[in-house]
PDB file of N, CA and C in Angstrom:
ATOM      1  N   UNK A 279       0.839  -1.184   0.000  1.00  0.00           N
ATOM      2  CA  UNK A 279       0.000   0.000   0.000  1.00  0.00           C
ATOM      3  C   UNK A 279       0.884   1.248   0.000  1.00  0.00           C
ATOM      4  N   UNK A 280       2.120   1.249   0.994  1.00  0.00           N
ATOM      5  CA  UNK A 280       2.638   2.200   0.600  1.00  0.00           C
ATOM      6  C   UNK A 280       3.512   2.216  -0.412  1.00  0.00           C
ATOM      7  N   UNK A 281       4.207   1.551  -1.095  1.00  0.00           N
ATOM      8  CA  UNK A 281       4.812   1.636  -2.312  1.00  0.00           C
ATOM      9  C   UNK A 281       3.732   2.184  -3.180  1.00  0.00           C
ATOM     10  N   UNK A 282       2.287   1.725  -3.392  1.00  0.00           N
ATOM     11  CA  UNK A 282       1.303   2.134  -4.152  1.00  0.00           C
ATOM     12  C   UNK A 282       1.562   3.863  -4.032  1.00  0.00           C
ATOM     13  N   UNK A 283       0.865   4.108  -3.032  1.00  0.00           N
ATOM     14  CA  UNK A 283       0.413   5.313  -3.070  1.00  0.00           C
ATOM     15  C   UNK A 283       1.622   6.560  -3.307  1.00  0.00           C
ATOM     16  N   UNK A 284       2.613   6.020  -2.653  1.00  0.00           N
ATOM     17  CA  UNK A 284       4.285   6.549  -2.676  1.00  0.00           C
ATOM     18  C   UNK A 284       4.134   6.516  -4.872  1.00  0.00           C
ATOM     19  N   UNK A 285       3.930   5.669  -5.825  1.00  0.00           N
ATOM     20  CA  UNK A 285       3.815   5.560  -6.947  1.00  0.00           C
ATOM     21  C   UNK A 285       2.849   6.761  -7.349  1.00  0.00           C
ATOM     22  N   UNK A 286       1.885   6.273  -6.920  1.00  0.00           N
ATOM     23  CA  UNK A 286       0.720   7.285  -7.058  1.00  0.00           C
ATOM     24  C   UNK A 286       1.381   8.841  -6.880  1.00  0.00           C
ATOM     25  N   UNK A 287       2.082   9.549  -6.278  1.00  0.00           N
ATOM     26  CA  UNK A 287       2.373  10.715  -5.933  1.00  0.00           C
ATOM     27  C   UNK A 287       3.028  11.287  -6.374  1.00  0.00           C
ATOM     28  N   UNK A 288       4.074  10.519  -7.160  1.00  0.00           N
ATOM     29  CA  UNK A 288       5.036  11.077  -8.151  1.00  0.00           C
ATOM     30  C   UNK A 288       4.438  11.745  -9.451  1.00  0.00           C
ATOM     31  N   UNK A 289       4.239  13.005  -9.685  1.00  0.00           N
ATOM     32  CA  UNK A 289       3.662  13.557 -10.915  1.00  0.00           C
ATOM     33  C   UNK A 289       3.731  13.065 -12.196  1.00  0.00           C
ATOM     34  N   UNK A 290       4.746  12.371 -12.251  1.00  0.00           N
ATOM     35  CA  UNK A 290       4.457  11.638 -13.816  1.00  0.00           C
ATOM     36  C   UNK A 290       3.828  10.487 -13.931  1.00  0.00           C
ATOM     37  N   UNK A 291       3.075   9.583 -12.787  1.00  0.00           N
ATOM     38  CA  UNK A 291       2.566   8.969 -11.899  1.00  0.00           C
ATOM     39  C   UNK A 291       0.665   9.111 -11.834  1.00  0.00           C
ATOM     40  N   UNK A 292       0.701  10.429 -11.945  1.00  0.00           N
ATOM     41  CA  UNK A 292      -0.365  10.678 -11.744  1.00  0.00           C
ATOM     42  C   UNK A 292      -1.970  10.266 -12.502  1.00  0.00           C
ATOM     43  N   UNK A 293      -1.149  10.146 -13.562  1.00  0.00           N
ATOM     44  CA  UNK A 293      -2.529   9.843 -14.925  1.00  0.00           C
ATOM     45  C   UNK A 293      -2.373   8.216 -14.744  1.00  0.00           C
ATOM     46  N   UNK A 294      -1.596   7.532 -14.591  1.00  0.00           N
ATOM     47  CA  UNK A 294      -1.325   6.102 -14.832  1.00  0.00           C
ATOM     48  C   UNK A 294      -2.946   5.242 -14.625  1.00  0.00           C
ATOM     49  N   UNK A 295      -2.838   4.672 -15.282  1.00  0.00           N
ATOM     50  CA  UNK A 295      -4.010   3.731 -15.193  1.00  0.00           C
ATOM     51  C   UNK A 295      -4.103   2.319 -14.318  1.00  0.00           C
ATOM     52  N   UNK A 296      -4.176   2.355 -13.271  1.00  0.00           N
ATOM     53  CA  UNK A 296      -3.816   1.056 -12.303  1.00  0.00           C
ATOM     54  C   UNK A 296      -4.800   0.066 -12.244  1.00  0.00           C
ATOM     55  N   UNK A 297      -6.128   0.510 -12.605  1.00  0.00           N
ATOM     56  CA  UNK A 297      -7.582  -0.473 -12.832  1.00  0.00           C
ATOM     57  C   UNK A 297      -7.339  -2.393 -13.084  1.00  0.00           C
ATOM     58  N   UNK A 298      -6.775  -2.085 -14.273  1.00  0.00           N
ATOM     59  CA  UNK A 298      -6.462  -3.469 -14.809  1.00  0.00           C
ATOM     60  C   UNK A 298      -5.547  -4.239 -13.950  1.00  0.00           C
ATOM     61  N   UNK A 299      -4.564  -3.946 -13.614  1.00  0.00           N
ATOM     62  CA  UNK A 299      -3.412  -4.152 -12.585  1.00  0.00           C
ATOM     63  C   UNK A 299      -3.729  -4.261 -11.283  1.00  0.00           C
ATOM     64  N   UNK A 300      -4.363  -3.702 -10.727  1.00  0.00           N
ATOM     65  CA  UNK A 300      -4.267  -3.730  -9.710  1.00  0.00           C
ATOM     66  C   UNK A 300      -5.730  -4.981  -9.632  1.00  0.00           C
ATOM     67  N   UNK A 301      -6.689  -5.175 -10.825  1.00  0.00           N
ATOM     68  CA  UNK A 301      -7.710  -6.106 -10.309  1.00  0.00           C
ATOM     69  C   UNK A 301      -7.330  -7.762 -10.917  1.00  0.00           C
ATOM     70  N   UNK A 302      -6.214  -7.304 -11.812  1.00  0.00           N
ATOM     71  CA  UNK A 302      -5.080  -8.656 -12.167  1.00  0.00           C
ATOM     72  C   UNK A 302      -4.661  -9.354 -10.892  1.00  0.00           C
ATOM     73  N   UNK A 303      -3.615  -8.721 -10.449  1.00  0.00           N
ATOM     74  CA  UNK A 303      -2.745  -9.114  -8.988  1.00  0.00           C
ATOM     75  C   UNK A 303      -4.132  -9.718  -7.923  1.00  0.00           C
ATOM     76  N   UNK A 304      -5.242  -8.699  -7.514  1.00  0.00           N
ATOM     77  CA  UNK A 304      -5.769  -9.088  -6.752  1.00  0.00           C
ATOM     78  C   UNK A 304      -6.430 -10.794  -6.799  1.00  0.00           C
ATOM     79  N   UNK A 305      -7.010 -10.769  -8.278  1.00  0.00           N
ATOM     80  CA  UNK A 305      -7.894 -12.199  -8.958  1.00  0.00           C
ATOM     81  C   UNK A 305      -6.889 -13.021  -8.229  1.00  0.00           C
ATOM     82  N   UNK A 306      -5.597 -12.939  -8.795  1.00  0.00           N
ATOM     83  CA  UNK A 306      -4.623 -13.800  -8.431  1.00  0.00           C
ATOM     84  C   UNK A 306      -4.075 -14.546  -6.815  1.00  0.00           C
ATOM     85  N   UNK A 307      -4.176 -13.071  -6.339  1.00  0.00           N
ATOM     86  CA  UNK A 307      -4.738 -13.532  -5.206  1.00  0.00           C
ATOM     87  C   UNK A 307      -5.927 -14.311  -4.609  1.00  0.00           C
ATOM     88  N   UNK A 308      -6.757 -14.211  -4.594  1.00  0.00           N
ATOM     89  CA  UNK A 308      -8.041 -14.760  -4.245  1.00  0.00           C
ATOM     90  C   UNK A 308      -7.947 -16.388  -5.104  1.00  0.00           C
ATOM     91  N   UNK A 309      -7.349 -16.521  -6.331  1.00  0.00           N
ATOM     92  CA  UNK A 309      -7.145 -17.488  -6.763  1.00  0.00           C
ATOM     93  C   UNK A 309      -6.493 -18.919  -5.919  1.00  0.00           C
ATOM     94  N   UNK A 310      -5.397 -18.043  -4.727  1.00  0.00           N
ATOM     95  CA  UNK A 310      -4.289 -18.421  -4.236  1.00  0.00           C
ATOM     96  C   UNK A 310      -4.685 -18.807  -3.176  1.00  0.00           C
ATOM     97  N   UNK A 311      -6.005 -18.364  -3.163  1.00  0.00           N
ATOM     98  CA  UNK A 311      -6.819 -18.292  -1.356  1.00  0.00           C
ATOM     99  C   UNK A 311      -6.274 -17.556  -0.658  1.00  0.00           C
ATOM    100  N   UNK A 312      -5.930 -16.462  -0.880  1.00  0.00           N
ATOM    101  CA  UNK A 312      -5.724 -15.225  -0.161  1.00  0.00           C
ATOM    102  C   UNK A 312      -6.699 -14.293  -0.098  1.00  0.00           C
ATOM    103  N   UNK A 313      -7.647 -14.610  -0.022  1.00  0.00           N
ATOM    104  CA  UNK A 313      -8.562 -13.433   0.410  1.00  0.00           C
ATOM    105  C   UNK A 313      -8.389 -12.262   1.093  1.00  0.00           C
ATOM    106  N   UNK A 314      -7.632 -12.065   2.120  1.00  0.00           N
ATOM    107  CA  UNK A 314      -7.335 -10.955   3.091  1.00  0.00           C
ATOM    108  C   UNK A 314      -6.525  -9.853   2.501  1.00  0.00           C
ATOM    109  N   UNK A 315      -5.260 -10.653   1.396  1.00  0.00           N
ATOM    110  CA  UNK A 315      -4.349  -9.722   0.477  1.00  0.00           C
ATOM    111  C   UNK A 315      -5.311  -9.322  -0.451  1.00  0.00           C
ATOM    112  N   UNK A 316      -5.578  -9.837  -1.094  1.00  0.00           N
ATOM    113  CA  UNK A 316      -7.184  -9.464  -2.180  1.00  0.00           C
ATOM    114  C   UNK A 316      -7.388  -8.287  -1.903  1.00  0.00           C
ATOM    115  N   UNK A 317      -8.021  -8.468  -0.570  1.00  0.00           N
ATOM    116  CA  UNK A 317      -8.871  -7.305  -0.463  1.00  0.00           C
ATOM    117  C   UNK A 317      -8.260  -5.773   0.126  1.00  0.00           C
ATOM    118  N   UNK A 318      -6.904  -5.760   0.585  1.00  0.00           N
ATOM    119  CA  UNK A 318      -6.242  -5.205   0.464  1.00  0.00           C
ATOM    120  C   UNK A 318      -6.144  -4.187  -0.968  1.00  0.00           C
ATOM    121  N   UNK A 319      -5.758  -5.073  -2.062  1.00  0.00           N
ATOM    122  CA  UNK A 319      -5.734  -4.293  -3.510  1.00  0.00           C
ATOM    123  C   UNK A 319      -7.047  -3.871  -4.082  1.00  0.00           C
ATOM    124  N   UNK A 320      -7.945  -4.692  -3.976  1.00  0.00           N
ATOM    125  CA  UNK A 320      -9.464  -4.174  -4.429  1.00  0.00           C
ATOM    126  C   UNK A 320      -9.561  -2.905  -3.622  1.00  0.00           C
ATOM    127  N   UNK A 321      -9.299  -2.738  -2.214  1.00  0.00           N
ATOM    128  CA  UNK A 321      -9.096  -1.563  -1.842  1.00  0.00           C
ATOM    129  C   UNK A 321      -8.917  -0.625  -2.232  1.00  0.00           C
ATOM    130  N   UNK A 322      -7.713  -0.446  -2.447  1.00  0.00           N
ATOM    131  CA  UNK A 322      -7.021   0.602  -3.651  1.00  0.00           C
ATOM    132  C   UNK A 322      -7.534   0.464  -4.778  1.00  0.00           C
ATOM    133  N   UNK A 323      -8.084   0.139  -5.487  1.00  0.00           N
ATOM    134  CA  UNK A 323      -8.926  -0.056  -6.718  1.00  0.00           C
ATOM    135  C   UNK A 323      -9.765   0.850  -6.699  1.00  0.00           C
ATOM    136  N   UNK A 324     -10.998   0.564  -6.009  1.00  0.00           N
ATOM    137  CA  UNK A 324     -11.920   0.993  -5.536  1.00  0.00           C
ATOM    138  C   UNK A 324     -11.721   2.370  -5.317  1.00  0.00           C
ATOM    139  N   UNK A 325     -10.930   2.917  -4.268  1.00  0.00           N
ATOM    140  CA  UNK A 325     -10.268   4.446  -3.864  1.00  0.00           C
ATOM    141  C   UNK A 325     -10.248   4.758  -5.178  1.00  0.00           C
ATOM    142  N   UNK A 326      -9.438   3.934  -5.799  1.00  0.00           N
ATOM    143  CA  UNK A 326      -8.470   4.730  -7.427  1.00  0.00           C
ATOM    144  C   UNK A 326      -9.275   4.917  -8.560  1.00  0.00           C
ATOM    145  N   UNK A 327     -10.726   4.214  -8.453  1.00  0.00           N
ATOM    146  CA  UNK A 327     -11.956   3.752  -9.311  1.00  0.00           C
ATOM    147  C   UNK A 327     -13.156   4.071  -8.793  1.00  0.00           C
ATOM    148  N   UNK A 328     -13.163   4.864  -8.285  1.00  0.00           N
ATOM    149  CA  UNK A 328     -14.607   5.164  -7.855  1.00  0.00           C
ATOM    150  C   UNK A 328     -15.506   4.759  -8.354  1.00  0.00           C
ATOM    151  N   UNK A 329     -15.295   5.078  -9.772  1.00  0.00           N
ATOM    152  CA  UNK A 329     -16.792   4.994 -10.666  1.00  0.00           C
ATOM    153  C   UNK A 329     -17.113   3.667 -11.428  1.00  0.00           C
ATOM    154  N   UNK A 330     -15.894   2.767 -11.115  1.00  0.00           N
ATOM    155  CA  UNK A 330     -15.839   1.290 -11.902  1.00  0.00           C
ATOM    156  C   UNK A 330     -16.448   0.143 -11.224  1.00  0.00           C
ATOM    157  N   UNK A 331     -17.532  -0.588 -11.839  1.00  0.00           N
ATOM    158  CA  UNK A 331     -18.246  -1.292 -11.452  1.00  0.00           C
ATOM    159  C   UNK A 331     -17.374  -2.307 -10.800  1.00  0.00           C
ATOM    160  N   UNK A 332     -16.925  -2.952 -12.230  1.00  0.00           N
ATOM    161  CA  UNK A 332     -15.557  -4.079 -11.671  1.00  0.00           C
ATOM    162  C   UNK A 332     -14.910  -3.855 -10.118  1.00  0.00           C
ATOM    163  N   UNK A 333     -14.569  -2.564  -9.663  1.00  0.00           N
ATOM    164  CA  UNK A 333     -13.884  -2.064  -8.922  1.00  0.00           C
ATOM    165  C   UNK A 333     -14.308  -2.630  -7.026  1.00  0.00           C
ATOM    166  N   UNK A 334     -15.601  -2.458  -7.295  1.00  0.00           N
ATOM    167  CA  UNK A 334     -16.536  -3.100  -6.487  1.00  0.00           C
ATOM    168  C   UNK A 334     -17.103  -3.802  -6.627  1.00  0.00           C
ATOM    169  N   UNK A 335     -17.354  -4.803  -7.317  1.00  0.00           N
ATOM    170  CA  UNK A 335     -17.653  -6.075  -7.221  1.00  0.00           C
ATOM    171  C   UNK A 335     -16.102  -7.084  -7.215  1.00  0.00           C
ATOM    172  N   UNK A 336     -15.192  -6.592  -7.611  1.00  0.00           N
ATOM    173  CA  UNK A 336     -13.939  -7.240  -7.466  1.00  0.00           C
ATOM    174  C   UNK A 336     -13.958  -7.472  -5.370  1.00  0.00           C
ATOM    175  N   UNK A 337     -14.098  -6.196  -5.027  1.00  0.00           N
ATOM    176  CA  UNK A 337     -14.414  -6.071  -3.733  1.00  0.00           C
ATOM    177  C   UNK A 337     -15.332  -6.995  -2.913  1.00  0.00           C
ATOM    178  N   UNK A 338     -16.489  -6.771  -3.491  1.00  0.00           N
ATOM    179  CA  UNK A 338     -17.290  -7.429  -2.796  1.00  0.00           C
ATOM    180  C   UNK A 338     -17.097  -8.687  -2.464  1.00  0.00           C
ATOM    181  N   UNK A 339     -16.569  -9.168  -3.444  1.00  0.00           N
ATOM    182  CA  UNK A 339     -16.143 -10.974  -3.813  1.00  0.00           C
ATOM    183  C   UNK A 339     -14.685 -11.510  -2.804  1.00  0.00           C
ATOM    184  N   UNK A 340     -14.026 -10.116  -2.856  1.00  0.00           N
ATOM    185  CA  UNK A 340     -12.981 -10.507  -1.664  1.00  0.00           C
ATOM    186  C   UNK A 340     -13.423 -10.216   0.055  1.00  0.00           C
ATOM    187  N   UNK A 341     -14.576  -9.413  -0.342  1.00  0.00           N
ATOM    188  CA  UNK A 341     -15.268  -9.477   1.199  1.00  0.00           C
ATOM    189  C   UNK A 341     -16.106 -10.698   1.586  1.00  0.00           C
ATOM    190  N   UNK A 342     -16.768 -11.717   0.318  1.00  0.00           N
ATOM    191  CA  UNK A 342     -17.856 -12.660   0.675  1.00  0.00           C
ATOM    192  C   UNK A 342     -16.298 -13.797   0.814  1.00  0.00           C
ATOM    193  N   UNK A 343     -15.529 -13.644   0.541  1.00  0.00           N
ATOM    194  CA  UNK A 343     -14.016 -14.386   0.736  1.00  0.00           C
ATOM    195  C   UNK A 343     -13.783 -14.799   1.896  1.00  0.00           C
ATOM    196  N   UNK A 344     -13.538 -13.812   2.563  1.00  0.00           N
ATOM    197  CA  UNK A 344     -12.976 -13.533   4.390  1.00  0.00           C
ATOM    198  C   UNK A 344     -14.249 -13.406   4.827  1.00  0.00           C
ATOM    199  N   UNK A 345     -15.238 -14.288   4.574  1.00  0.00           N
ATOM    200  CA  UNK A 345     -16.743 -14.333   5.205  1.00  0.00           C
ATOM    201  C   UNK A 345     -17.706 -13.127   5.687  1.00  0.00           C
ATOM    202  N   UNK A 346     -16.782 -11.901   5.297  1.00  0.00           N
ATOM    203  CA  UNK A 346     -18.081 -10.452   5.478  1.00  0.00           C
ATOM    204  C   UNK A 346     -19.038 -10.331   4.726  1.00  0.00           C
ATOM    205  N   UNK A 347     -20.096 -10.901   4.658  1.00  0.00           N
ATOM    206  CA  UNK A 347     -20.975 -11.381   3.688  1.00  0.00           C
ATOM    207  C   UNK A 347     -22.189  -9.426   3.496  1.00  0.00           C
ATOM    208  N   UNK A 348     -21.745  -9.204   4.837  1.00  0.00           N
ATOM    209  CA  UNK A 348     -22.514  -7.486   4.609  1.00  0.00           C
ATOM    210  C   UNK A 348     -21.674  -6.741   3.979  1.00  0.00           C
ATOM    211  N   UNK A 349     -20.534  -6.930   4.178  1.00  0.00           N
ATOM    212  CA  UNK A 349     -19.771  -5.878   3.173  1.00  0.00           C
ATOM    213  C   UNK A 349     -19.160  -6.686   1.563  1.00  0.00           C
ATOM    214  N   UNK A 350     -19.630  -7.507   1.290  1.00  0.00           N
ATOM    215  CA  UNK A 350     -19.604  -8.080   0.043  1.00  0.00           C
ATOM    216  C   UNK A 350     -21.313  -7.848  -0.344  1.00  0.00           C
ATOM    217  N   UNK A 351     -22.279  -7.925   0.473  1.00  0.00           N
ATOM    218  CA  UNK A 351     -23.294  -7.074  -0.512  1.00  0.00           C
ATOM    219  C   UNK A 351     -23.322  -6.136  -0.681  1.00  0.00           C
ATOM    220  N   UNK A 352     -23.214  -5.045   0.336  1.00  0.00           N
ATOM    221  CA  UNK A 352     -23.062  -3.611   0.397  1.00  0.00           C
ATOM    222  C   UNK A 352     -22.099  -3.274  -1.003  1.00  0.00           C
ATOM    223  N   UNK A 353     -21.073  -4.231  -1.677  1.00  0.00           N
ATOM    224  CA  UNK A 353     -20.302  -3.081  -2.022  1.00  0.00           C
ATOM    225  C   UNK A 353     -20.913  -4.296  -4.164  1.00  0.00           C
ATOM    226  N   UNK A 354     -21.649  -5.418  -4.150  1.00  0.00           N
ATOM    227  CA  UNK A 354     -22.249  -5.782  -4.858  1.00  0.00           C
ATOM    228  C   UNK A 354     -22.956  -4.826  -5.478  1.00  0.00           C
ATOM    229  N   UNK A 355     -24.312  -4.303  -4.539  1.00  0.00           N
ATOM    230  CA  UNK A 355     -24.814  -3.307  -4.918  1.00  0.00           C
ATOM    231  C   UNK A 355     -24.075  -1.952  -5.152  1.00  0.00           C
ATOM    232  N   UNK A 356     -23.392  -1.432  -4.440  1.00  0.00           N
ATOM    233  CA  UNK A 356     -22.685  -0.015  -4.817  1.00  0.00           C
ATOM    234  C   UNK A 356     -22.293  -0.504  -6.753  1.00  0.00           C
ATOM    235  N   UNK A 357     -21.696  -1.986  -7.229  1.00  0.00           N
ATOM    236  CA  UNK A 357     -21.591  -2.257  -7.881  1.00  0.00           C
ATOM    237  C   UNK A 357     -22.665  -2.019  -9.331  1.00  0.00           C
ATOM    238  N   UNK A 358     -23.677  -1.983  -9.044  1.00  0.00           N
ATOM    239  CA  UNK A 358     -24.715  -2.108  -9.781  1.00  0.00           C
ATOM    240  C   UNK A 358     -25.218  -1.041  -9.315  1.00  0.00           C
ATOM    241  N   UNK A 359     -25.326  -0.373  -8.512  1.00  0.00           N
ATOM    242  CA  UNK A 359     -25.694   1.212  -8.984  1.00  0.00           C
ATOM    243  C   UNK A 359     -24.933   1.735  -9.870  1.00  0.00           C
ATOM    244  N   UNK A 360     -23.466   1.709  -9.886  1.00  0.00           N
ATOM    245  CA  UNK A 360     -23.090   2.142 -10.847  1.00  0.00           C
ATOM    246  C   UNK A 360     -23.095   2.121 -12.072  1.00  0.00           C
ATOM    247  N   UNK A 361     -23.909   0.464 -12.765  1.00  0.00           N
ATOM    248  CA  UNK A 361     -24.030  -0.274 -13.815  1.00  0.00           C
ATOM    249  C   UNK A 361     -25.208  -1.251 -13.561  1.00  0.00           C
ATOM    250  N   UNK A 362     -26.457  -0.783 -13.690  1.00  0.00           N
ATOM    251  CA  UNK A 362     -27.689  -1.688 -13.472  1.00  0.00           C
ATOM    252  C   UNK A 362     -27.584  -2.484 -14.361  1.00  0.00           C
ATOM    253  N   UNK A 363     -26.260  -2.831 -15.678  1.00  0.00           N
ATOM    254  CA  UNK A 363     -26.372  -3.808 -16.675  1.00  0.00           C
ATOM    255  C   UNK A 363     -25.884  -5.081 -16.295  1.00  0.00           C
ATOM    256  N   UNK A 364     -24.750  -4.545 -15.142  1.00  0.00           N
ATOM    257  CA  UNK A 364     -23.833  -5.850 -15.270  1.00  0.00           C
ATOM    258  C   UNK A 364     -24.260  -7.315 -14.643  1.00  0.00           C
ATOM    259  N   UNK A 365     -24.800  -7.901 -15.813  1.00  0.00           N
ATOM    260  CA  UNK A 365     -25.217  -9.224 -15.585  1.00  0.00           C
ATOM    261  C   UNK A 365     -24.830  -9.815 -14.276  1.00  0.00           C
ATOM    262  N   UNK A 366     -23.646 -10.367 -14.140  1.00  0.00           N
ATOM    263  CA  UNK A 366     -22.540 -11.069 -13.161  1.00  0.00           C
ATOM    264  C   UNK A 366     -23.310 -10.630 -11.696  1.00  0.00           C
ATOM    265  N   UNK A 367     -22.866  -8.963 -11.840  1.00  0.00           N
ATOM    266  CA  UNK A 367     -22.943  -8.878 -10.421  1.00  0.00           C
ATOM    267  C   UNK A 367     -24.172  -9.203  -9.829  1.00  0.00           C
ATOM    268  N   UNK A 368     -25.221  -8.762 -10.792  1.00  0.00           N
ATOM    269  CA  UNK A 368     -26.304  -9.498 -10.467  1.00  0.00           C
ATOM    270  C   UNK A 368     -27.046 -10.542  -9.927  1.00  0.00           C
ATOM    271  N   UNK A 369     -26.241 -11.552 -10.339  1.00  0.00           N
ATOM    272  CA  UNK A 369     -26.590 -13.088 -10.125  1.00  0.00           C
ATOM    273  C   UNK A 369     -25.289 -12.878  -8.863  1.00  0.00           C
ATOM    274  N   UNK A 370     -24.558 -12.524  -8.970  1.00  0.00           N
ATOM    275  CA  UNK A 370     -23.583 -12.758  -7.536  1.00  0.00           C
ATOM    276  C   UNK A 370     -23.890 -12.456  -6.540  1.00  0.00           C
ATOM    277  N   UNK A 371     -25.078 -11.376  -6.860  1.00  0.00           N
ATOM    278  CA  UNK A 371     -25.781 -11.134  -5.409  1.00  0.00           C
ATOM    279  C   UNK A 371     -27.163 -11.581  -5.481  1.00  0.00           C
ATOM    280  N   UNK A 372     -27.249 -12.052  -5.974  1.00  0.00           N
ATOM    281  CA  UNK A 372     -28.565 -12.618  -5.992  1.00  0.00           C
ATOM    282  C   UNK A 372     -28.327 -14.572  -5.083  1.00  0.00           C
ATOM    283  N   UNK A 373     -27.096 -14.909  -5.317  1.00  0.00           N
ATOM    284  CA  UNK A 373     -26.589 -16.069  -4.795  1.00  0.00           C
ATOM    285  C   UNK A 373     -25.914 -15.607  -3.150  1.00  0.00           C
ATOM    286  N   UNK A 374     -25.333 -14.757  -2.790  1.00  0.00           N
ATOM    287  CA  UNK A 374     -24.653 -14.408  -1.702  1.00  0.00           C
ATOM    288  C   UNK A 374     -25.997 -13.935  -0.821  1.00  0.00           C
ATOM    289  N   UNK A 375     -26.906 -13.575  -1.578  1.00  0.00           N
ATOM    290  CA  UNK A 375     -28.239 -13.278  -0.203  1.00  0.00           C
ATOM    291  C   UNK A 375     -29.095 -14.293  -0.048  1.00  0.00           C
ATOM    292  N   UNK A 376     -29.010 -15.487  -0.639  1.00  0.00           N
ATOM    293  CA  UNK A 376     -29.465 -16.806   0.173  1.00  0.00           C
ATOM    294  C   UNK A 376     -29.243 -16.984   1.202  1.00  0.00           C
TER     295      UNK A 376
END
């Protein structure tokens, strides 16, 4: 996190696009069964992405991970407010509120 943000601050730094990257590394994580690191980077995602659906539902999925099943819906939906299209998240929360 701090190497991130330490990156982040450097002015030529500033425009960089970290979206893809940073929700790469995380998948990978969670792949690894690391949930806790996951959600660490979806973190920063999220901060860095406000407005990206992916951004939060990448989230949410590392919160229904480490068993916070309220803050993996909470951030499902934030997901789909932002994008009432996205199929996925849809059905992902439509399965996590069973």
């Amino acid at each position: 996190v701090k190497s991130f943000r330490e990156f982040k601050a450097e002015p030529i730094n500033k425009y960089v696009h970290t979206e893809e990257p940073l929700l790469i590394a995380g998948s990978r994580l969670l792949g690894e069964k690391k949930p806790e690191q996951a959600l660490i980077l979806f973190k920063l995602n999220a901060e860095e992405n406000p407005h990206s659906p992916r951004a939060f539902y990448a989230l949410g999925e590392a919160y229904f991970q480490t068993g916070d099943k309220e803050q993996a819906i909470k951030n499902f939906e934030k997901a789909l407010e932002i994008n009432p299209k996205f199929w996925e998240v849809g059905e992902r929360l439509r399965l996590v509120k069973k």
